[in-house]
Coordinates of C-alpha atoms in Angstrom, one line a residue:
M1 CA 23.0 -8.0 -5.4
A2 CA 21.7 -10.8 -3.8
N3 CA 18.4 -9.7 -5.0
G4 CA 19.8 -10.0 -8.8
H5 CA 20.7 -6.9 -9.3
E6 CA 24.2 -5.6 -10.8
I7 CA 25.9 -2.6 -9.9
V8 CA 26.7 -0.4 -12.7
A9 CA 27.5 2.9 -10.9
L10 CA 27.8 4.8 -7.6
A11 CA 26.8 8.0 -6.7
N12 CA 27.7 10.8 -4.3
L13 CA 26.5 14.2 -2.9
Y14 CA 28.7 16.3 -1.3
T15 CA 29.4 19.5 0.6
S16 CA 32.0 22.2 -0.8
E17 CA 32.2 23.8 3.0
E18 CA 34.9 22.8 5.3
R19 CA 32.4 21.4 8.0
E20 CA 29.7 18.5 8.2
I21 CA 26.6 19.6 7.1
D22 CA 23.3 18.8 8.6
S23 CA 21.2 17.4 5.8
Y24 CA 18.2 16.2 6.1
M25 CA 18.5 14.2 3.1
Y26 CA 22.1 13.6 2.8
Q27 CA 25.4 12.4 5.0
T28 CA 28.6 14.5 4.2
V29 CA 30.5 13.3 7.1
G30 CA 33.0 10.9 5.5
Q31 CA 33.2 12.1 2.5
D32 CA 36.6 12.8 2.2
V33 CA 37.0 9.0 1.8
I34 CA 34.4 8.8 -1.1
Q35 CA 36.4 8.8 -3.5
L36 CA 38.4 5.8 -2.4
F37 CA 34.7 4.0 -3.2
E38 CA 35.3 3.4 -6.6
K39 CA 38.6 1.6 -6.6
A40 CA 37.4 -0.4 -3.5
M41 CA 34.7 -1.2 -5.7
N42 CA 35.7 -1.0 -9.2
V43 CA 32.4 0.5 -10.2
P44 CA 32.4 4.3 -11.5
L45 CA 31.6 7.0 -8.9
Y46 CA 29.8 10.2 -9.8
R47 CA 29.5 13.0 -7.4
E48 CA 27.8 16.8 -7.2
V49 CA 27.9 19.2 -4.9
I50 CA 24.9 19.7 -2.8
I51 CA 23.5 23.5 -3.7
G52 CA 20.0 23.1 -2.4
K53 CA 18.7 23.4 0.8
S54 CA 15.8 21.7 2.4
I55 CA 13.1 24.1 1.5
D56 CA 10.0 21.4 1.0
Q57 CA 10.3 20.3 4.4
S58 CA 7.0 18.7 3.9
L59 CA 6.4 14.6 4.3
T60 CA 5.3 14.3 0.6
Y61 CA 8.0 16.1 -1.4
H62 CA 6.8 18.4 -4.6
E63 CA 9.3 19.4 -7.3
T64 CA 10.9 22.4 -5.8
L65 CA 13.5 24.8 -7.1
N66 CA 16.9 25.3 -5.1
D67 CA 15.6 22.4 -3.0
E68 CA 18.2 19.9 -2.1
T69 CA 16.1 16.8 -3.4
E70 CA 16.9 18.5 -6.6
D71 CA 20.3 17.9 -6.5
L72 CA 20.1 14.2 -6.7
Y73 CA 17.4 14.3 -9.6
R74 CA 20.7 16.5 -11.0
L75 CA 22.9 13.7 -10.5
L76 CA 21.1 11.0 -11.2
K77 CA 19.9 12.1 -14.7
R78 CA 23.6 12.8 -15.6
I79 CA 24.2 9.0 -14.5
Q80 CA 21.4 7.9 -16.7
K81 CA 22.9 10.0 -19.8
L82 CA 26.3 8.2 -19.3
H83 CA 24.8 4.5 -18.7
P84 CA 21.1 4.3 -20.3
D85 CA 21.1 0.6 -19.0
V86 CA 20.5 2.0 -15.4
K87 CA 17.6 0.5 -13.9
A88 CA 16.8 0.9 -10.5
V89 CA 18.2 3.3 -7.8
S90 CA 19.5 1.2 -3.7
I91 CA 19.0 3.4 -1.2
G92 CA 19.7 2.5 2.5
A93 CA 16.6 3.9 4.1
I94 CA 15.0 2.0 7.3
L95 CA 12.3 4.3 8.8
S96 CA 12.8 7.5 6.9
N97 CA 9.6 8.9 5.3
Y98 CA 11.3 11.7 4.7
Q99 CA 14.3 10.2 2.6
R100 CA 12.4 7.3 1.1
T101 CA 9.6 9.6 -0.3
R102 CA 11.9 12.2 -2.2
V103 CA 14.2 8.9 -3.6
E104 CA 10.8 7.9 -5.2
N105 CA 9.6 11.1 -6.2
V106 CA 13.0 11.4 -8.0
C107 CA 13.0 7.8 -9.6
K108 CA 9.5 8.3 -11.2
R109 CA 10.2 11.4 -12.6
L110 CA 13.3 9.4 -14.3
N111 CA 11.4 6.3 -14.6
L112 CA 13.6 4.8 -12.1
I113 CA 12.5 1.9 -9.6
S114 CA 13.4 2.2 -6.1
L115 CA 15.0 -0.2 -4.2
A116 CA 14.5 -0.4 -0.7
Y117 CA 15.4 -3.5 0.7
L118 CA 16.4 -2.4 4.6
W119 CA 13.0 -0.5 4.6
N120 CA 10.9 -1.1 8.0
R121 CA 13.5 -4.0 8.6
D122 CA 13.8 -5.2 12.7
Q123 CA 17.1 -3.1 13.3
K124 CA 18.1 -5.6 15.5
D125 CA 18.1 -8.6 12.7
L126 CA 19.3 -5.9 10.4
L127 CA 22.4 -4.9 12.8
E128 CA 22.9 -8.5 13.1
E129 CA 22.9 -9.6 9.7
M130 CA 25.5 -6.7 8.7
I131 CA 28.1 -7.8 10.8
S132 CA 27.6 -11.5 9.9
Q133 CA 28.3 -10.8 6.6
N134 CA 31.2 -9.2 7.1
L135 CA 30.6 -6.1 6.6
H136 CA 33.3 -4.3 8.3
A137 CA 32.0 -0.6 9.2
I138 CA 33.3 2.1 11.7
I139 CA 31.2 4.8 13.7
I140 CA 32.4 8.2 12.7
K141 CA 29.8 10.4 14.1
V142 CA 27.4 10.5 17.4
S143 CA 24.9 12.4 17.9
T144 CA 22.6 11.2 20.6
F145 CA 22.2 10.2 24.4
G146 CA 24.8 7.3 25.4
L147 CA 27.2 8.0 22.8
D148 CA 30.0 10.4 22.7
K149 CA 33.4 10.9 21.2
S150 CA 35.0 7.8 22.8
H151 CA 32.7 5.8 20.6
L152 CA 34.2 7.2 17.6
G153 CA 36.2 4.8 15.4
K154 CA 35.1 1.6 17.1
S155 CA 33.5 -1.2 14.8
L156 CA 29.8 -2.1 14.7
I157 CA 30.7 -5.3 15.9
E158 CA 32.8 -3.8 19.4
I159 CA 30.0 -1.5 19.5
K160 CA 26.9 -4.1 19.2
E161 CA 26.3 -4.5 22.5
H162 CA 26.9 -0.7 23.8
L163 CA 24.0 -0.1 21.0
F164 CA 21.8 -2.9 22.5
K165 CA 22.2 -1.4 25.7
I166 CA 21.2 2.2 25.2
N167 CA 18.3 0.9 23.0
K168 CA 16.8 -0.2 25.9
L169 CA 17.5 2.7 28.3
Y170 CA 17.2 5.4 25.7
D171 CA 15.3 3.8 22.8
I172 CA 17.5 4.7 20.3
N173 CA 17.6 3.1 16.7
L174 CA 19.6 0.2 16.6
C175 CA 20.8 1.1 13.0
G176 CA 21.2 5.0 13.4
E177 CA 18.4 5.8 11.3
G178 CA 17.6 8.4 13.6
G179 CA 20.9 10.4 13.1
E180 CA 21.9 8.6 16.2
Y181 CA 25.4 8.1 14.6
E182 CA 26.7 7.6 11.2
T183 CA 29.0 5.0 9.8
L184 CA 31.8 4.5 7.1
V185 CA 32.5 1.0 5.6
L186 CA 35.8 0.0 5.1
D187 CA 35.5 -3.1 3.4
C188 CA 32.8 -5.8 2.9
P189 CA 32.4 -8.8 0.4
I190 CA 31.6 -6.8 -2.5
F191 CA 34.7 -4.7 -2.1
Q192 CA 37.6 -5.8 -4.6
K193 CA 40.2 -3.6 -2.4
K194 CA 39.7 -2.1 1.1
I195 CA 39.9 1.3 2.6
K196 CA 42.6 2.3 5.1
I197 CA 42.6 4.9 7.9
L198 CA 45.8 6.2 7.9
K199 CA 45.4 9.3 10.4
S200 CA 42.0 11.0 11.8
E201 CA 41.2 13.9 13.9
I202 CA 37.9 14.5 16.4
V203 CA 35.7 17.3 15.0
D204 CA 33.7 18.8 17.8
H205 CA 30.6 20.1 16.1
F206 CA 27.9 21.2 18.7
P207 CA 27.6 19.9 22.3
G208 CA 27.1 16.3 22.5
V209 CA 27.7 16.1 18.6
S210 CA 31.0 14.8 17.5
Y211 CA 32.6 13.4 14.2
L212 CA 35.7 12.1 12.6
K213 CA 38.1 13.5 9.4
F214 CA 40.0 11.2 7.9
N215 CA 43.1 10.7 5.7
A216 CA 42.9 7.3 3.8
K217 CA 44.1 4.8 1.0
I218 CA 43.0 1.8 -0.7
E219 CA 45.4 -1.5 0.1
E220 CA 44.9 -4.5 -1.6
K221 CA 43.1 -7.3 -0.2
S222 CA 44.3 -10.4 0.9
F223 CA 41.3 -12.5 -0.2
V224 CA 38.6 -11.2 -2.4
D225 CA 35.3 -13.7 -1.3
T226 CA 33.9 -14.5 -5.0
N227 CA 31.4 -17.0 -3.6
W228 CA 29.9 -14.6 -0.7
K229 CA 26.3 -14.7 -2.7
K230 CA 26.2 -18.5 -2.7
R231 CA 26.4 -17.9 1.4
F232 CA 24.2 -15.0 1.6
V233 CA 20.9 -15.4 3.2
L234 CA 18.1 -13.7 1.7
P235 CA 15.6 -12.1 4.9
N236 CA 12.9 -14.7 5.6
Q237 CA 9.7 -13.7 2.5
L238 CA 7.1 -14.9 5.9
G239 CA 7.2 -14.3 9.3
K240 CA 7.2 -17.3 11.2
K241 CA 3.5 -16.6 12.2
Y242 CA 2.2 -16.7 8.3
E243 CA 4.5 -19.5 8.0
Q244 CA 2.3 -21.7 10.5
L245 CA -0.4 -20.3 8.7
K246 CA 1.0 -21.5 5.1
K247 CA 1.8 -24.9 6.4
Y248 CA -1.3 -25.3 8.2
L249 CA -3.4 -24.6 5.0
D250 CA -1.2 -26.8 3.0
E251 CA -2.2 -29.8 5.1
F252 CA -6.1 -28.3 5.3
Q253 CA -8.8 -30.2 3.2
D254 CA -11.4 -27.5 2.1
E255 CA -14.8 -28.7 2.0
E256 CA -17.1 -28.2 -0.8
Y257 CA -19.4 -25.5 -0.1
D258 CA -22.8 -27.3 -2.0
K259 CA -25.1 -25.9 0.8
T260 CA -26.3 -22.9 -1.0
P261 CA -29.9 -22.4 -0.2
I262 CA -33.1 -22.9 -2.6
I263 CA -32.7 -19.4 -4.2
P264 CA -36.6 -18.7 -5.1
T265 CA -36.6 -16.1 -8.3
I266 CA -37.1 -12.2 -7.0
S267 CA -39.2 -10.3 -9.9
I268 CA -38.5 -6.6 -10.5
K269 CA -40.5 -4.3 -12.4
N270 CA -39.3 -0.9 -13.7
K271 CA -40.8 2.3 -13.1
S272 CA -40.9 5.3 -15.5
D273 CA -40.8 7.8 -12.1
E274 CA -37.4 6.0 -11.4
I275 CA -36.1 8.2 -8.2
F276 CA -32.5 7.3 -9.1
M277 CA -29.2 9.1 -7.9
N278 CA -25.4 8.2 -8.8
S279 CA -24.5 10.4 -5.4
S280 CA -24.9 11.2 -2.1
K281 CA -23.2 13.6 0.6
L282 CA -23.0 13.2 4.1
K283 CA -20.5 15.6 6.4
N284 CA -17.2 15.3 5.6
L285 CA -17.8 12.2 2.9
I286 CA -19.6 12.5 -0.9
A287 CA -19.8 9.1 -2.6
I288 CA -20.5 8.6 -5.9
G289 CA -21.5 5.5 -7.8
G290 CA -22.4 3.5 -10.9
I291 CA -20.8 5.5 -13.4
D292 CA -20.5 3.6 -16.3
L293 CA -20.9 3.8 -20.1
H294 CA -24.8 4.9 -20.1
L295 CA -25.3 6.5 -23.2
E296 CA -28.8 8.6 -23.9
S297 CA -28.3 7.7 -27.5
T298 CA -27.9 4.0 -29.0
D299 CA -26.9 5.3 -32.5
L300 CA -23.2 6.3 -31.2
P301 CA -20.4 3.7 -32.2
A302 CA -18.6 1.5 -30.0
Y303 CA -16.3 2.7 -27.7
T304 CA -12.6 0.7 -27.2
L305 CA -11.9 -0.2 -23.8
E306 CA -9.6 3.0 -23.9
E307 CA -12.3 5.1 -24.9
E308 CA -14.7 4.0 -22.6
F309 CA -12.2 4.5 -19.3
H310 CA -11.7 8.3 -20.8
F311 CA -15.5 8.8 -20.8
C312 CA -16.2 7.3 -17.4
M313 CA -13.7 9.1 -15.9
N314 CA -14.7 12.7 -17.1
K315 CA -18.0 11.6 -16.3
L316 CA -16.6 10.8 -13.0
K317 CA -15.0 14.6 -12.9
S318 CA -18.0 16.0 -13.9
Y319 CA -19.7 14.7 -10.8
L320 CA -16.5 16.0 -8.6
K321 CA -16.8 19.4 -10.4
S322 CA -20.4 19.9 -9.2
Y323 CA -19.5 19.2 -5.7
I324 CA -16.1 21.9 -6.4
L325 CA -14.1 18.5 -6.3
D326 CA -11.5 17.2 -8.1
L327 CA -9.7 13.4 -8.8
C328 CA -7.4 14.8 -5.4
D329 CA -10.1 15.0 -3.4
I330 CA -10.8 10.9 -4.1
V331 CA -10.2 9.2 -1.1
F332 CA -10.9 6.1 -2.0
F333 CA -11.6 4.4 -6.0
E334 CA -13.5 1.2 -6.5
L335 CA -13.4 -0.3 -10.2
I336 CA -15.9 -2.8 -11.5
L337 CA -14.1 -4.9 -14.3
K338 CA -16.5 -7.3 -16.6
K339 CA -13.2 -9.2 -17.4
M340 CA -10.1 -9.0 -15.2
D341 CA -7.5 -8.8 -18.3
Y342 CA -8.6 -5.3 -18.7
I343 CA -6.3 -4.4 -15.4
P344 CA -2.8 -4.1 -17.6
L345 CA -4.5 -1.3 -19.6
I346 CA -6.3 0.2 -17.2
D347 CA -3.5 0.3 -15.0
T348 CA -1.7 2.4 -17.9
L349 CA -5.1 4.9 -18.5
Y350 CA -5.5 4.9 -14.5
S351 CA -1.7 6.7 -14.1
Q352 CA -2.6 9.8 -16.7
Y353 CA -5.7 10.5 -14.3
F354 CA -3.9 10.0 -10.3
N355 CA 0.2 10.8 -11.1
F356 CA 0.1 12.9 -8.0
P357 CA 0.9 12.7 -4.7
K358 CA -1.4 10.5 -2.2
P359 CA -4.0 9.4 -4.7
P360 CA -6.4 7.1 -2.8
P361 CA -6.3 3.5 -2.5
R362 CA -8.0 1.4 -5.0
I363 CA -10.0 -2.0 -5.5
C364 CA -10.8 -3.6 -8.9
I365 CA -13.9 -6.1 -8.5
N366 CA -14.7 -8.4 -11.3
C367 CA -18.7 -8.6 -12.2
S368 CA -19.4 -10.0 -15.6
N369 CA -23.5 -9.1 -16.1
L370 CA -22.6 -4.7 -16.8
K371 CA -25.2 -4.1 -19.2
F372 CA -23.3 -1.0 -20.0
G373 CA -19.5 -1.4 -21.1
R374 CA -16.8 -3.0 -19.7
L375 CA -16.8 -1.3 -16.4
Q376 CA -18.2 0.8 -13.7
I377 CA -17.0 3.2 -11.2
S378 CA -17.6 4.2 -7.3
V379 CA -15.8 6.6 -5.2
L380 CA -15.9 8.2 -2.2
A381 CA -14.8 11.7 -2.1
D382 CA -13.6 14.2 1.2
P383 CA -15.3 17.7 0.6
S384 CA -13.4 19.0 3.4
H385 CA -10.0 19.4 1.6
N386 CA -8.3 18.6 4.9
K387 CA -4.6 17.6 4.6
R388 CA -4.2 13.8 3.1
S389 CA -2.6 11.5 5.3
V390 CA -1.8 8.1 3.2
V391 CA 0.5 5.3 3.2
Y392 CA 2.2 5.3 0.0
V393 CA 5.3 3.2 -1.0
Q394 CA 6.6 3.1 -4.4
S395 CA 10.2 1.4 -3.2
Q396 CA 11.0 -2.1 -3.5
N397 CA 11.1 -3.8 -0.4
Y398 CA 10.6 -6.9 1.9
W399 CA 8.1 -5.0 4.2
I400 CA 5.0 -4.8 1.7
P401 CA 4.7 -4.7 -1.9
A402 CA 5.6 -1.3 -3.5
N403 CA 2.7 0.5 -5.3
T404 CA 3.6 1.6 -8.9
G405 CA 0.2 1.9 -10.2
F406 CA -0.6 5.5 -9.0
Y407 CA -2.7 4.3 -5.5
S408 CA -2.3 4.3 -1.8
H409 CA -1.8 1.3 0.4
A410 CA -4.2 3.2 2.5
F411 CA -5.9 6.5 2.7
I412 CA -7.1 8.2 6.5
H413 CA -10.4 10.1 7.2
E414 CA -11.0 10.8 10.0
D415 CA -11.4 8.1 12.3
I416 CA -11.3 5.5 9.5
V417 CA -9.1 4.0 7.2
F418 CA -9.6 2.8 4.0
I419 CA -7.4 0.0 2.4
A420 CA -6.4 -0.8 -1.0
G421 CA -7.1 -4.4 -2.4
Q422 CA -4.8 -7.0 -1.2
I423 CA -3.5 -9.9 -3.5
G424 CA -0.4 -12.8 -2.2
I425 CA 2.1 -10.4 -3.7
I426 CA 5.8 -10.8 -2.8
P427 CA 7.4 -7.8 -1.6
S428 CA 10.7 -8.0 -2.8
T429 CA 9.8 -9.6 -6.1
L430 CA 6.3 -8.1 -6.8
S431 CA 5.2 -11.2 -7.8
L432 CA 2.8 -14.4 -6.9
P433 CA 4.1 -16.8 -5.6
Y434 CA 5.7 -19.8 -7.3
P435 CA 4.4 -22.7 -8.0
K436 CA 1.0 -21.2 -7.7
L437 CA -0.9 -22.2 -4.0
F438 CA -3.5 -20.6 -2.2
S439 CA -2.1 -21.5 1.1
S440 CA 1.0 -19.1 -0.1
E441 CA -1.4 -16.3 -1.4
V442 CA -3.0 -16.5 1.5
A443 CA -0.1 -15.9 3.9
F444 CA 1.2 -13.1 1.7
S445 CA -1.8 -11.1 1.3
L446 CA -2.5 -11.3 5.2
Q447 CA 0.7 -10.8 6.4
N448 CA 1.1 -7.5 3.8
L449 CA -2.3 -6.2 5.6
E450 CA -1.6 -6.8 9.2
R451 CA 1.5 -4.8 8.6
I452 CA -0.3 -1.9 7.1
F453 CA -2.8 -2.1 10.4
E454 CA 0.5 -2.3 12.5
S455 CA 1.9 0.6 11.4
L456 CA -1.4 2.5 11.4
E457 CA -2.4 1.5 14.7
I458 CA -5.7 0.5 13.9
F459 CA -8.3 -2.3 13.8
N460 CA -10.2 -4.0 11.2
I461 CA -14.2 -2.8 10.9
S462 CA -14.7 -4.4 7.6
C463 CA -13.4 -7.3 5.3
I464 CA -14.4 -8.6 2.2
A465 CA -12.3 -11.7 0.6
F466 CA -12.8 -12.0 -2.8
I467 CA -12.1 -15.5 -4.4
S468 CA -12.4 -17.3 -7.6
N469 CA -12.7 -20.9 -6.8
K470 CA -15.6 -22.2 -4.7
S471 CA -13.1 -25.0 -2.6
H472 CA -11.4 -22.6 -1.3
V473 CA -14.4 -21.2 1.1
S474 CA -13.3 -22.8 4.0
A475 CA -10.0 -22.4 4.1
T476 CA -10.7 -18.4 3.5
N477 CA -12.5 -18.8 6.7
K478 CA -9.7 -20.5 8.6
A479 CA -7.0 -18.0 7.5
W480 CA -9.4 -15.1 8.8
K481 CA -10.1 -16.7 12.1
Y482 CA -6.0 -17.3 12.5
S483 CA -5.5 -13.3 11.3
S484 CA -5.3 -11.1 14.0
L485 CA -7.3 -8.7 12.4
C486 CA -10.0 -10.5 12.6
N487 CA -13.5 -10.0 13.7
D488 CA -17.4 -11.0 12.7
N489 CA -17.1 -8.9 10.1
C490 CA -15.8 -10.7 7.2
L491 CA -17.6 -11.5 3.8
I492 CA -16.3 -14.3 1.1
V493 CA -17.2 -13.3 -2.2
L494 CA -17.1 -16.0 -5.3
V495 CA -16.7 -14.3 -8.1
N496 CA -15.3 -15.3 -12.0
D497 CA -11.8 -13.4 -12.1
L498 CA -9.4 -11.5 -9.7
S499 CA -6.5 -8.8 -10.4
Y500 CA -3.4 -10.8 -12.4
G501 CA -5.0 -14.2 -12.0
A502 CA -4.4 -13.8 -8.0
L503 CA -6.3 -17.0 -6.0
I504 CA -7.4 -14.4 -3.3
E505 CA -8.2 -10.4 -2.6
W506 CA -8.8 -8.7 0.5
H507 CA -10.5 -5.7 0.7
L508 CA -10.6 -4.0 4.4
I509 CA -11.3 -0.8 6.1
G510 CA -9.9 0.0 9.7
K511 CA -10.9 2.7 12.3
K512 CA -8.1 4.2 14.4
K513 CA -7.4 2.8 17.7
Q514 CA -7.4 5.9 19.9
K515 CA -10.5 7.9 20.6
I516 CA -11.4 11.0 18.3
V517 CA -12.7 14.2 20.3
K518 CA -15.5 14.2 17.7
N519 CA -19.0 14.2 18.3
N520 CA -19.5 12.1 14.9
F521 CA -17.6 9.2 13.3
W522 CA -17.6 6.6 10.8
S523 CA -18.8 2.9 11.1
I524 CA -19.1 -0.2 8.7
L525 CA -22.0 -2.8 8.9
H526 CA -22.4 -6.0 7.2
S527 CA -26.4 -7.3 7.2
T528 CA -26.9 -10.2 5.5
L529 CA -29.8 -12.6 4.3
K530 CA -29.4 -16.3 4.8
N531 CA -32.4 -17.4 3.1
F532 CA -36.1 -15.5 2.1
E533 CA -38.0 -16.5 4.8
N534 CA -40.8 -14.3 5.2
C535 CA -39.4 -11.7 2.3
K536 CA -42.9 -11.5 -0.2
S537 CA -41.4 -8.7 -2.0
L538 CA -38.1 -6.9 -2.5
K539 CA -39.2 -4.1 -0.1
T540 CA -39.4 -6.6 2.9
M541 CA -36.2 -7.9 2.0
F542 CA -34.5 -4.7 2.4
E543 CA -36.7 -4.6 5.6
V544 CA -34.6 -7.4 7.2
L545 CA -31.5 -6.2 5.5
L546 CA -31.6 -2.4 7.3
K547 CA -33.0 -3.6 10.2
P548 CA -29.6 -4.0 12.1
F549 CA -28.8 -0.6 11.1
K550 CA -31.8 0.7 12.5
E551 CA -31.4 -0.8 15.8
K552 CA -28.1 1.5 15.8
G553 CA -29.8 4.7 16.8
S554 CA -32.1 6.8 14.7
N555 CA -29.4 9.6 14.5
N556 CA -27.3 7.2 12.4
K557 CA -27.2 7.8 8.7
I558 CA -26.1 5.9 5.5
L559 CA -23.6 7.2 3.2
S560 CA -23.2 4.4 0.9
S561 CA -24.0 0.9 0.6
T562 CA -22.5 -1.5 -1.9
I563 CA -24.9 -4.7 -2.5
Y564 CA -23.2 -8.4 -3.4
Y565 CA -26.0 -10.9 -4.1
N566 CA -26.1 -14.2 -5.6
S567 CA -26.2 -13.9 -9.4
K568 CA -29.2 -16.6 -9.4
V569 CA -31.7 -14.3 -7.3
F570 CA -32.4 -11.7 -9.8
E571 CA -31.4 -14.1 -12.7
E572 CA -34.1 -13.0 -14.4
I573 CA -33.3 -9.5 -14.7
E574 CA -31.7 -8.3 -17.3
S575 CA -28.8 -6.2 -16.0
L576 CA -27.0 -5.3 -12.9
E577 CA -28.4 -1.4 -13.5
T578 CA -32.1 -2.3 -13.3
V579 CA -31.2 -4.2 -10.1
S580 CA -29.4 -1.1 -8.8
K581 CA -32.2 1.3 -9.6
A582 CA -34.6 -1.1 -8.1
I583 CA -32.8 -1.7 -5.1
F584 CA -32.2 2.0 -4.5
N585 CA -35.7 3.2 -4.7
I586 CA -36.5 0.4 -2.5
I587 CA -34.0 1.7 0.6
Y588 CA -35.2 5.1 -0.5
I589 CA -38.7 4.2 0.6
I590 CA -37.5 2.9 3.9
L591 CA -34.9 5.2 4.9
G592 CA -37.0 8.4 3.8
Y593 CA -33.4 10.1 2.4
S594 CA -31.3 9.0 -0.6
I595 CA -27.8 6.8 -0.7
E596 CA -25.6 6.3 -3.5
A597 CA -26.0 2.3 -3.6
H598 CA -24.6 0.0 -6.0
C599 CA -24.9 -3.7 -6.4
I600 CA -22.2 -6.1 -7.5
S601 CA -23.3 -9.9 -8.7
T602 CA -21.5 -12.6 -7.6
N603 CA -20.9 -16.2 -7.8
G604 CA -21.9 -16.9 -4.0
I605 CA -21.5 -15.2 -0.7
W606 CA -20.6 -16.7 2.7
V607 CA -19.9 -14.8 5.7
N608 CA -17.5 -16.0 8.6
G609 CA -17.7 -18.1 11.2
E610 CA -17.1 -21.8 13.0
T611 CA -18.1 -22.8 9.7
A612 CA -18.6 -20.2 6.5
I613 CA -22.4 -20.0 6.4
P614 CA -23.6 -19.3 2.5
I615 CA -25.8 -16.3 2.2
L616 CA -28.0 -14.5 -0.6
I617 CA -27.5 -11.3 -0.3
A618 CA -25.1 -9.0 2.0
M619 CA -24.6 -5.3 2.5
K620 CA -21.9 -3.2 3.2
I621 CA -22.9 -0.2 5.0
I622 CA -20.9 3.0 5.4
Y623 CA -22.7 5.3 8.1
S624 CA -22.1 8.4 10.2
V625 CA -22.6 8.0 13.8
S626 CA -24.1 10.9 15.9

C-alpha cells in the first residue's frame, strides 16, 4: 500500500484436513482464524480448498494437472471474474524461488503482476522493520533447532533477541523463510479491527515440530491509525555504497573527450569468392550471427518492422534447425537495432517466440548503418541440451528490476554466465530515475548488476558500457573503477541511443568463482587497437588484434567475435555487411578456421584505465581454453 497499491481482495487456500499439512507452497497452520481477516481489514476474502499435491517439484514450474499450484490459479481466476479491476497479486516470499516462481507462473497466465516487495530483503532489517511498524504477530508453529513449544504464542518483539541468538548459533532464517517458524498477524496498521485469541491448544505434529490451534474473535480497536502511510519509511532504493557513488558523480566534473586519434580511412574491396559463414560451433556452444533482412531479390515488397522481425526469427530458427536445435536452446540473444524506438514493438513480437520458462538473456544495441533492414540478430546456443540454469525474477521487488520482457537476467552455461543488458531501472517502480541524471542511472545499474553477481557467486570477465553522450566517458570510467565488479576489461562504447532513452547500459559476462573440474572452459578477451601504426592493411590490423589471443596458447580456439569500430575507420564503406564480410575473411586467413564474427559501428570507443583511453577498434573474443 505504501507503494501506491490498493487492496481489493484477500485470497486464501486451506486444507479440509483436521491437521496441519506440510505443503511446499501454502501455510495452513492458523487457517481456523483466517476468516476473521475479512472483518479485520474490511476487505472481501475468497477461499479455496487445497486439492492438489506437490507433483511438479522442479524449481521452474510448468502447468501440471492436479498440482497444488493449480489451486492458486483456480482461486485467482475466480477473484478476477468478481473483481475485473484487479491488476496484481502481492506475495510474502523472501528467499523461496520455489514459491515465487509458481506465483509468477500463475500471474503470467492470468495477465497479473506479481508483487514481491520482500524479495531478497535483509532479514534482520525486515524483522525490525515489521516490529517498528506495529505489526503484532505471534509464533504459531516451530520447527527448528532453538525453538520449541515454549515459544508458541510469543510475539515477534518478545522473541526477537532469541531469534538473533539462534541465528548466530544455527544460521536459521530470521524471518522463518526456511520453515523454521510460522506466524499469525493479530493486528497491524491496516487492520480496522483486531483479532483476539480466546483459547489455544498445542498440537505436537512431529518430534521437534509443534503448532497452535485457536479459538478467536474480532475485537474493536481503541484507535485506528489512519495516518500510518505518512510515517511509513520505504526501504532505501540505493544501498549506502551506491548512494556514495551517486553523490561522487553528482560532484564530478566530466572531461570532454576530444582525444580521438587521427583515423586514416581503410579501404575494403569486395571479392566474389568471399568465404562468409553466419555460424560456428565449438564444443558446447554454437554461435549464429548477422541474421538480417538480406534478400536475394530486390523486387520483393518493402517489409514492415513486424514482418522484418518475423523474417529474421524464421531465418534464425532455420539456422538452429540445421544444428537440430530450437529457440529454447539459445543461451544469449543479441539484437542490433537501427533505431531504439523500435523496442516497444519488438518486445511485443519477441514474446511470441520466447514465452517459455528460462528464456535467454538479451541485449539491444544501437547501430545506425545496417544495410539490410532495421535489425540484426546474433545468438549463442547450447547443442548439449543440458539443464538450463538462469536467474529470472518476474515479480516487482526492491532487489533487482523484474524482467517482464521474456528474457532472463542471467544464464549459466558451464563455467560462464551471460548477463542481460542492464540499464539504471529502479527495481520497485520499474522506471528510470527522475529527474534524469547520469549519476542515478549509473548507481542503479551497477547496484543491480552487483546483486546478480553476488547471488551467483561469479566474477566479471567482460564488460562493455554503452553510453549515448560523449561527455559521460570519464564518469563511466570512474564509476566502473569504483564498482566491486571492476577489472581491467571494460570497453566504453558511444552509440546514438539506448533502450528506453537510458543514459547508460552495461553488458557483462561473468565466470564462476569455484573451479570447474573439466579439461575445457570458456573465457573472454578484449583486444584493442589504439592507432594504426604499422597497420598498412586490414590484414596487418587484425594480426595485431589477434596477437594477444594467439599468445594465450595454440590449443585455444575462438568461437565468436564481436568487433566494435569507430565509424570513421570505414566511413567510405557503404554497409556494415561489407565490413563484416571482409573482416570475417581476414580472420579466417589469420586463424586458419572459421568463426562467427559480426561488426558494430560506433561513434567512439574507449578502454578503461586511470583515464579512459580512446581506441579505434575493439574485439570481444569468446574462446575455449584447453
